Short mmCIF file of C-alpha atoms in Angstrom, two decimals:
data_model
loop_
_atom_site.label_atom_id
_atom_site.label_comp_id
_atom_site.label_asym_id
_atom_site.label_seq_id
_atom_site.Cartn_x
_atom_site.Cartn_y
_atom_site.Cartn_z
CA MET H 1 83.91 29.26 14.96
CA VAL H 2 84.17 30.36 11.37
CA ASP H 3 82.20 33.46 10.36
CA ALA H 4 79.71 33.04 7.53
CA THR H 5 80.83 34.45 4.24
CA GLY H 6 79.05 37.36 2.58
CA ASP H 7 77.37 35.04 0.08
CA GLU H 8 76.07 32.83 2.87
CA ARG H 9 74.63 35.79 4.74
CA VAL H 10 72.91 37.04 1.58
CA ALA H 11 71.52 33.56 0.91
CA ALA H 12 70.24 33.35 4.49
CA ARG H 13 68.30 36.56 3.95
CA VAL H 14 67.07 35.72 0.44
CA GLU H 15 65.78 32.21 1.13
CA PRO H 16 62.99 33.22 3.59
CA ALA H 17 61.91 36.01 1.24
CA ALA H 18 61.85 33.60 -1.71
CA ALA H 19 59.86 31.08 0.32
CA ALA H 20 57.34 33.77 1.29
CA ALA H 21 57.05 34.83 -2.35
CA ARG H 22 56.40 31.24 -3.41
CA LEU H 23 53.76 30.89 -0.71
CA ARG H 24 52.00 34.07 -1.88
CA LEU H 25 52.14 32.83 -5.47
CA ARG H 26 50.61 29.48 -4.53
CA ARG H 27 47.82 31.18 -2.60
CA SER H 28 47.15 33.58 -5.46
CA LEU H 29 47.05 30.76 -7.99
CA GLY H 30 44.82 28.74 -5.69
CA VAL H 31 42.31 31.56 -5.27
CA THR H 32 42.43 32.32 -9.01
CA GLY H 33 41.83 28.69 -9.95
CA LEU H 34 39.00 28.38 -7.45
CA ALA H 35 37.39 31.59 -8.73
CA ILE H 36 37.61 30.44 -12.37
CA ALA H 37 36.09 27.07 -11.49
CA LEU H 38 33.34 28.79 -9.51
CA VAL H 39 32.45 31.16 -12.35
CA ALA H 40 32.47 28.32 -14.90
CA GLY H 41 30.27 26.19 -12.66
CA LEU H 42 27.81 29.02 -12.07
CA ALA H 43 27.65 29.75 -15.80
CA LEU H 44 26.75 26.13 -16.51
CA ALA H 45 24.20 26.20 -13.69
CA GLY H 46 22.55 29.27 -15.19
CA ALA H 47 22.37 27.67 -18.60
CA PHE H 48 21.04 24.24 -17.68
CA LEU H 49 19.31 24.32 -14.28
CA PRO H 50 15.55 24.93 -14.02
CA LEU H 51 14.70 28.62 -14.22
CA ALA H 52 13.43 28.87 -10.64
CA THR H 53 16.69 27.45 -9.29
CA ALA H 54 18.74 29.68 -11.59
CA LEU H 55 16.90 32.75 -10.29
CA ASP H 56 17.68 31.79 -6.69
CA ILE H 57 21.35 31.42 -7.63
CA ARG H 58 21.28 34.78 -9.44
CA ASN H 59 19.99 36.42 -6.27
CA ALA H 60 22.79 34.76 -4.29
CA ILE H 61 25.39 36.02 -6.78
CA GLY H 62 24.23 39.61 -6.32
CA LEU H 63 24.27 39.24 -2.54
CA ALA H 64 27.77 37.75 -2.75
CA VAL H 65 28.98 41.08 -4.17
CA PHE H 66 27.23 42.84 -1.27
CA ALA H 67 28.93 40.50 1.22
CA LEU H 68 32.38 40.88 -0.37
CA ALA H 69 32.07 44.67 -0.30
CA THR H 70 30.98 44.66 3.33
CA ASN H 71 33.76 42.27 4.29
CA LEU H 72 36.36 44.76 3.06
CA LEU H 73 35.45 46.67 6.21
CA LEU H 74 34.60 43.75 8.48
CA GLY H 75 37.23 41.14 7.71
CA TYR H 76 40.08 43.31 6.48
CA GLY H 77 39.50 46.57 8.35
CA GLY H 78 37.95 45.28 11.57
CA LEU H 79 35.04 47.74 11.17
CA VAL H 80 31.52 46.51 11.96
CA SER H 81 29.22 48.72 9.89
CA PHE H 82 25.44 48.52 9.96
CA GLY H 83 25.19 51.24 7.32
CA GLN H 84 26.12 49.34 4.17
CA ALA H 85 22.45 49.02 3.26
CA VAL H 86 22.46 52.79 2.60
CA PHE H 87 24.78 52.24 -0.36
CA TYR H 88 23.08 49.02 -1.45
CA GLY H 89 19.68 50.71 -1.47
CA ALA H 90 21.12 53.85 -3.06
CA GLY H 91 22.38 51.76 -5.98
CA ALA H 92 18.93 50.29 -6.56
CA TYR H 93 17.08 53.58 -6.06
CA THR H 94 19.46 55.47 -8.37
CA VAL H 95 18.59 53.24 -11.32
CA MET H 96 14.86 53.19 -10.63
CA LEU H 97 14.38 56.88 -9.76
CA ALA H 98 16.51 58.11 -12.66
CA TRP H 99 14.39 55.98 -14.98
CA GLN H 100 11.07 57.06 -13.45
CA HIS H 101 11.65 60.81 -13.03
CA TRP H 102 14.15 61.69 -15.75
CA ASP H 103 13.66 58.90 -18.26
CA TRP H 104 17.27 57.75 -17.95
CA SER H 105 18.27 54.42 -19.41
CA PHE H 106 19.31 51.53 -17.20
CA TRP H 107 22.90 51.95 -18.35
CA ALA H 108 23.06 55.59 -17.29
CA GLY H 109 21.80 54.67 -13.84
CA PHE H 110 24.22 51.74 -13.71
CA VAL H 111 27.18 54.05 -14.35
CA LEU H 112 26.02 56.68 -11.84
CA ALA H 113 25.01 54.36 -8.99
CA PRO H 114 28.47 53.13 -7.85
CA PHE H 115 29.91 56.64 -7.78
CA LEU H 116 26.92 57.89 -5.81
CA GLY H 117 27.44 55.00 -3.39
CA ALA H 118 31.10 55.95 -2.97
CA ALA H 119 30.20 59.63 -2.47
CA LEU H 120 27.63 58.74 0.20
CA ALA H 121 30.20 56.50 1.87
CA LEU H 122 32.71 59.34 1.96
CA GLY H 123 30.16 61.67 3.54
CA ILE H 124 29.06 59.14 6.16
CA GLY H 125 32.61 57.90 6.73
CA VAL H 126 33.97 61.36 7.52
CA ILE H 127 31.56 61.47 10.45
CA ALA H 128 31.32 57.83 11.53
CA LEU H 129 35.05 57.07 11.40
CA ARG H 130 35.68 59.71 14.06
CA THR H 131 34.29 57.11 16.47
CA ARG H 132 35.36 53.55 17.16
CA GLN H 133 33.95 50.09 17.90
CA LEU H 134 30.43 50.17 19.39
CA TYR H 135 29.92 53.88 18.72
CA PHE H 136 30.95 53.43 15.10
CA ALA H 137 28.49 50.56 14.67
CA LEU H 138 25.65 52.53 16.28
CA LEU H 139 26.37 55.63 14.22
CA THR H 140 26.31 53.71 10.94
CA LEU H 141 23.09 52.05 12.10
CA ALA H 142 21.59 55.51 12.68
CA PHE H 143 22.48 56.62 9.15
CA SER H 144 20.88 53.50 7.73
CA GLN H 145 17.69 54.04 9.70
CA LEU H 146 17.62 57.69 8.64
CA ALA H 147 17.82 56.70 4.97
CA PHE H 148 15.05 54.15 5.52
CA VAL H 149 12.72 56.73 7.09
CA LEU H 150 13.43 59.30 4.36
CA ALA H 151 12.62 56.76 1.65
CA GLN H 152 9.37 55.93 3.44
CA GLN H 153 8.25 59.53 3.88
CA GLN H 154 9.08 60.97 0.45
CA HIS H 155 6.02 59.46 -1.21
CA GLU H 156 6.02 61.68 -4.29
CA PHE H 157 9.66 61.01 -5.09
CA THR H 158 10.41 57.50 -3.81
CA GLY H 159 6.93 55.97 -3.79
CA GLY H 160 6.93 55.57 -0.01
CA ASP H 161 6.41 52.04 1.29
CA ASN H 162 5.47 50.82 -2.19
CA GLY H 163 8.82 51.82 -3.62
CA VAL H 164 9.52 52.12 -7.33
CA PHE H 165 8.99 49.37 -9.87
CA GLY H 166 8.70 49.06 -13.62
CA GLU H 167 10.31 47.73 -16.77
CA VAL H 168 13.61 49.55 -16.49
CA LEU H 169 15.77 46.87 -18.13
CA PRO H 170 16.50 46.69 -21.85
CA ALA H 171 14.69 43.86 -23.62
CA TRP H 172 17.63 41.47 -23.84
CA LEU H 173 18.57 41.98 -20.18
CA ALA H 174 14.98 41.41 -19.08
CA ASP H 175 15.36 37.82 -20.29
CA GLU H 176 15.98 35.75 -17.15
CA ARG H 177 18.86 33.71 -18.57
CA GLN H 178 20.57 36.75 -20.08
CA GLY H 179 20.11 38.61 -16.80
CA TYR H 180 21.74 35.70 -15.00
CA MET H 181 24.83 35.82 -17.21
CA PHE H 182 25.04 39.59 -16.89
CA THR H 183 24.85 39.34 -13.09
CA LEU H 184 27.53 36.66 -13.07
CA GLY H 185 29.82 38.71 -15.32
CA VAL H 186 29.49 41.86 -13.21
CA ALA H 187 30.03 39.86 -10.02
CA ALA H 188 33.18 38.26 -11.46
CA VAL H 189 34.62 41.68 -12.35
CA CYS H 190 33.79 42.99 -8.86
CA CYS H 191 35.42 39.94 -7.29
CA LEU H 192 38.59 40.48 -9.34
CA LEU H 193 38.78 44.19 -8.47
CA LEU H 194 38.24 43.57 -4.76
CA TRP H 195 40.90 40.85 -4.84
CA ARG H 196 43.31 43.39 -6.29
CA VAL H 197 42.41 45.80 -3.50
CA VAL H 198 42.94 43.37 -0.62
CA THR H 199 46.23 42.03 -2.01
CA SER H 200 47.64 45.49 -2.74
CA PRO H 201 49.86 47.43 -0.29
CA PHE H 202 46.70 49.32 0.69
CA GLY H 203 44.97 46.06 1.62
CA LEU H 204 47.98 44.87 3.61
CA THR H 205 48.05 48.17 5.50
CA LEU H 206 44.34 47.85 6.19
CA ARG H 207 44.91 44.44 7.76
CA ALA H 208 47.76 45.82 9.84
CA ILE H 209 45.41 48.54 11.11
CA ARG H 210 42.91 45.84 12.06
CA GLU H 211 45.54 43.98 14.07
CA ASN H 212 47.08 46.95 15.89
CA ARG H 213 45.64 50.35 15.07
CA ASP H 214 47.66 52.31 17.63
CA ARG H 215 50.98 50.83 16.57
CA ILE H 216 50.35 51.53 12.87
CA GLN H 217 49.34 55.08 13.72
CA ALA H 218 52.54 55.50 15.72
CA LEU H 219 54.51 54.46 12.63
CA GLY H 220 53.12 57.49 10.80
CA VAL H 221 50.37 55.82 8.77
CA ASN H 222 47.24 57.93 8.25
CA VAL H 223 44.78 55.43 9.70
CA PHE H 224 41.72 57.65 9.21
CA LEU H 225 42.46 58.13 5.51
CA HIS H 226 42.96 54.41 4.92
CA GLU H 227 39.69 53.56 6.65
CA LEU H 228 37.86 56.32 4.78
CA VAL H 229 39.12 55.05 1.41
CA ALA H 230 38.10 51.51 2.38
CA PHE H 231 34.67 52.83 3.33
CA ALA H 232 34.32 54.53 -0.06
CA ILE H 233 35.45 51.42 -1.96
CA SER H 234 32.97 49.33 0.00
CA GLY H 235 30.20 51.84 -0.75
CA PHE H 236 31.07 51.69 -4.46
CA PHE H 237 30.67 47.92 -4.66
CA CYS H 238 27.64 47.83 -2.35
CA ALA H 239 25.93 50.14 -4.85
CA VAL H 240 26.88 47.79 -7.69
CA ALA H 241 25.20 45.00 -5.73
CA GLY H 242 22.13 47.24 -5.46
CA VAL H 243 22.07 47.59 -9.24
CA LEU H 244 22.22 43.80 -9.54
CA PHE H 245 19.17 43.67 -7.27
CA VAL H 246 17.36 45.81 -9.85
CA VAL H 247 18.39 43.36 -12.56
CA HIS H 248 16.82 40.64 -10.42
CA THR H 249 13.56 42.38 -9.45
CA GLN H 250 13.25 45.66 -11.44
CA SER H 251 12.27 47.44 -8.22
CA ALA H 252 13.55 49.40 -5.23
CA TYR H 253 11.83 49.85 -1.86
CA PRO H 254 12.67 51.26 1.60
CA GLN H 255 13.53 47.91 3.21
CA LEU H 256 16.69 47.84 1.08
CA LEU H 257 17.98 50.76 3.17
CA GLU H 258 17.04 49.42 6.61
CA TRP H 259 19.79 48.56 9.09
CA THR H 260 18.63 44.94 9.26
CA LYS H 261 19.56 44.64 5.59
CA SER H 262 23.09 45.64 6.57
CA GLY H 263 23.15 42.67 8.93
CA GLU H 264 22.71 40.17 6.11
CA PRO H 265 26.17 40.55 4.50
CA ILE H 266 27.73 40.48 7.98
CA LEU H 267 26.04 37.14 8.64
CA MET H 268 27.16 35.87 5.23
CA ALA H 269 30.75 36.83 5.97
CA VAL H 270 30.64 35.15 9.38
CA ILE H 271 29.10 31.97 7.94
CA GLY H 272 31.61 31.65 5.12
CA GLY H 273 34.63 33.05 6.94
CA MET H 274 35.42 36.74 7.18
CA PHE H 275 39.20 36.21 7.07
CA ALA H 276 39.12 34.29 3.77
CA PHE H 277 38.57 36.29 0.60
CA LEU H 278 35.94 33.93 -0.86
CA GLY H 279 34.38 33.27 2.55
CA PRO H 280 31.59 35.85 2.07
CA VAL H 281 30.77 34.29 -1.32
CA VAL H 282 30.35 30.88 0.27
CA GLY H 283 28.33 32.45 3.07
CA ALA H 284 26.06 34.27 0.60
CA PHE H 285 25.17 31.04 -1.19
CA VAL H 286 24.67 29.06 2.01
CA TYR H 287 22.56 31.82 3.60
CA THR H 288 20.43 32.60 0.53
CA LEU H 289 19.83 29.10 -0.81
CA GLY H 290 19.53 27.65 2.68
CA GLN H 291 16.91 30.24 3.56
CA GLN H 292 14.94 29.42 0.40
CA GLU H 293 14.97 25.73 1.30
CA LEU H 294 13.98 26.32 4.92
CA VAL H 295 11.06 28.54 3.91
CA GLN H 296 9.66 25.65 1.89
CA GLN H 297 10.20 23.08 4.63
CA THR H 298 8.97 24.77 7.81
CA GLN H 299 7.11 27.81 9.08
CA SER H 300 9.69 28.15 11.85
CA TRP H 301 12.48 28.71 9.32
CA LYS H 302 13.79 31.78 11.13
CA LEU H 303 14.30 29.76 14.32
CA VAL H 304 16.05 26.95 12.44
CA LEU H 305 18.23 29.42 10.54
CA GLY H 306 19.15 31.17 13.78
CA LEU H 307 20.17 27.87 15.41
CA ILE H 308 22.30 26.97 12.39
CA LEU H 309 24.02 30.35 12.51
CA LEU H 310 24.59 29.97 16.25
CA ALA H 311 26.16 26.55 15.73
CA ILE H 312 28.49 27.88 13.03
CA VAL H 313 29.60 30.81 15.18
CA LEU H 314 30.25 28.59 18.21
CA LEU H 315 31.80 25.59 16.47
CA ARG H 316 33.48 27.22 13.49
CA PRO H 317 34.43 30.84 14.34
CA ASP H 318 36.53 31.01 11.18
CA GLY H 319 33.52 30.05 9.05
CA LEU H 320 32.86 27.21 6.66
CA VAL H 321 35.93 28.05 4.61
CA GLY H 322 37.96 27.48 7.76
CA LEU H 323 37.11 23.79 7.46
CA LEU H 324 39.53 23.60 4.54
CA SER H 325 42.43 24.55 6.81
CA SER H 326 41.38 22.41 9.77
CA ARG H 327 43.56 19.47 10.76
CA PRO H 328 41.06 16.67 9.98
CA TRP H 329 40.48 18.11 6.51
CA ARG H 330 44.21 18.45 5.89
CA ARG H 331 44.69 14.82 6.88
CA LEU H 332 42.02 13.79 4.38
CA ARG H 333 43.61 15.87 1.64
CA ARG H 334 47.17 14.74 2.41
CA ARG H 335 47.07 11.01 2.89
CA PRO H 336 50.44 9.57 3.82
CA ALA H 337 52.28 7.91 0.98
CA PRO H 338 52.50 4.10 1.23
CA ALA H 339 55.73 2.88 2.78
CA ARG H 340 58.30 1.45 0.43
CA ASP H 341 59.69 -2.03 0.89
CA GLY H 342 62.07 -2.11 3.75
CA GLU H 343 60.97 1.23 5.17
CA GLY H 344 59.47 1.39 8.61
CA GLU H 345 61.50 -1.56 9.84
CA ARG H 346 64.31 -0.35 12.03
#
């Protein structure tokens, strides 16, 4: 047996790495192309669809940011948090309370809100991330319920159950079509930034922690710090989604902080596919627009929606986006080429 030469050994090592690099490039280009097409399609929808439909889509766009931010913990970090509504509601309340009590402009509140969301996430994360699995979920739920009760009880400051509402937006942004385009632009920037996070070495480490926390910790990785940073990043973008809610409604109220609100982006991620980057976006649109349609069709819309969600979880655990990678779908996309003359006859 003849030993492989040095060049052959180098080539044997380089070829798998080059193939992996090409695969990553194709995936990146695919996601980028899909995102560009999605943004372009949504922009056209906002410009030409009836206003009522455009407003429903605008609401779904804002919730898509909420779902993407939550899925940084759920899909990439393996952390089920029922406290993300704290940061979502904090984003909305920051804009409205700063405008009501201190006469701040919308833009000042917009700048402050994400950093306040990240700061709250750091504070909660330092405590909650000391626990794991069920205890972590319950502790984040407790923080969310605490924020909800505080917002209800502080009538003089938060308006209690009535919340805070008023014309906080500048005149041009108060226009429904302009508000739609603004929401879409902010959501696109958030999507790009979160994509950079999950494809960075930090994002890869976060996924490794999800797969085998103990092994990664044994390798010397500071697991707690990575999860805390992910929690803060998620809080930052959840607060941005809360600001987009203000653009949609010009209001903030205690139900935005309730733990059940935290369940919505989790459902969206599960519906769309928590292990695909754009899965939560798909889930947000299906959940929001589907709910709007069901409300108009039946009084038992909650039951119907629950059955649909149950069917998706049981039949498609990887979400609707997982259909694209299923075998029947691949066979439809990759039809066999017609046989040439003489081929097939042996």
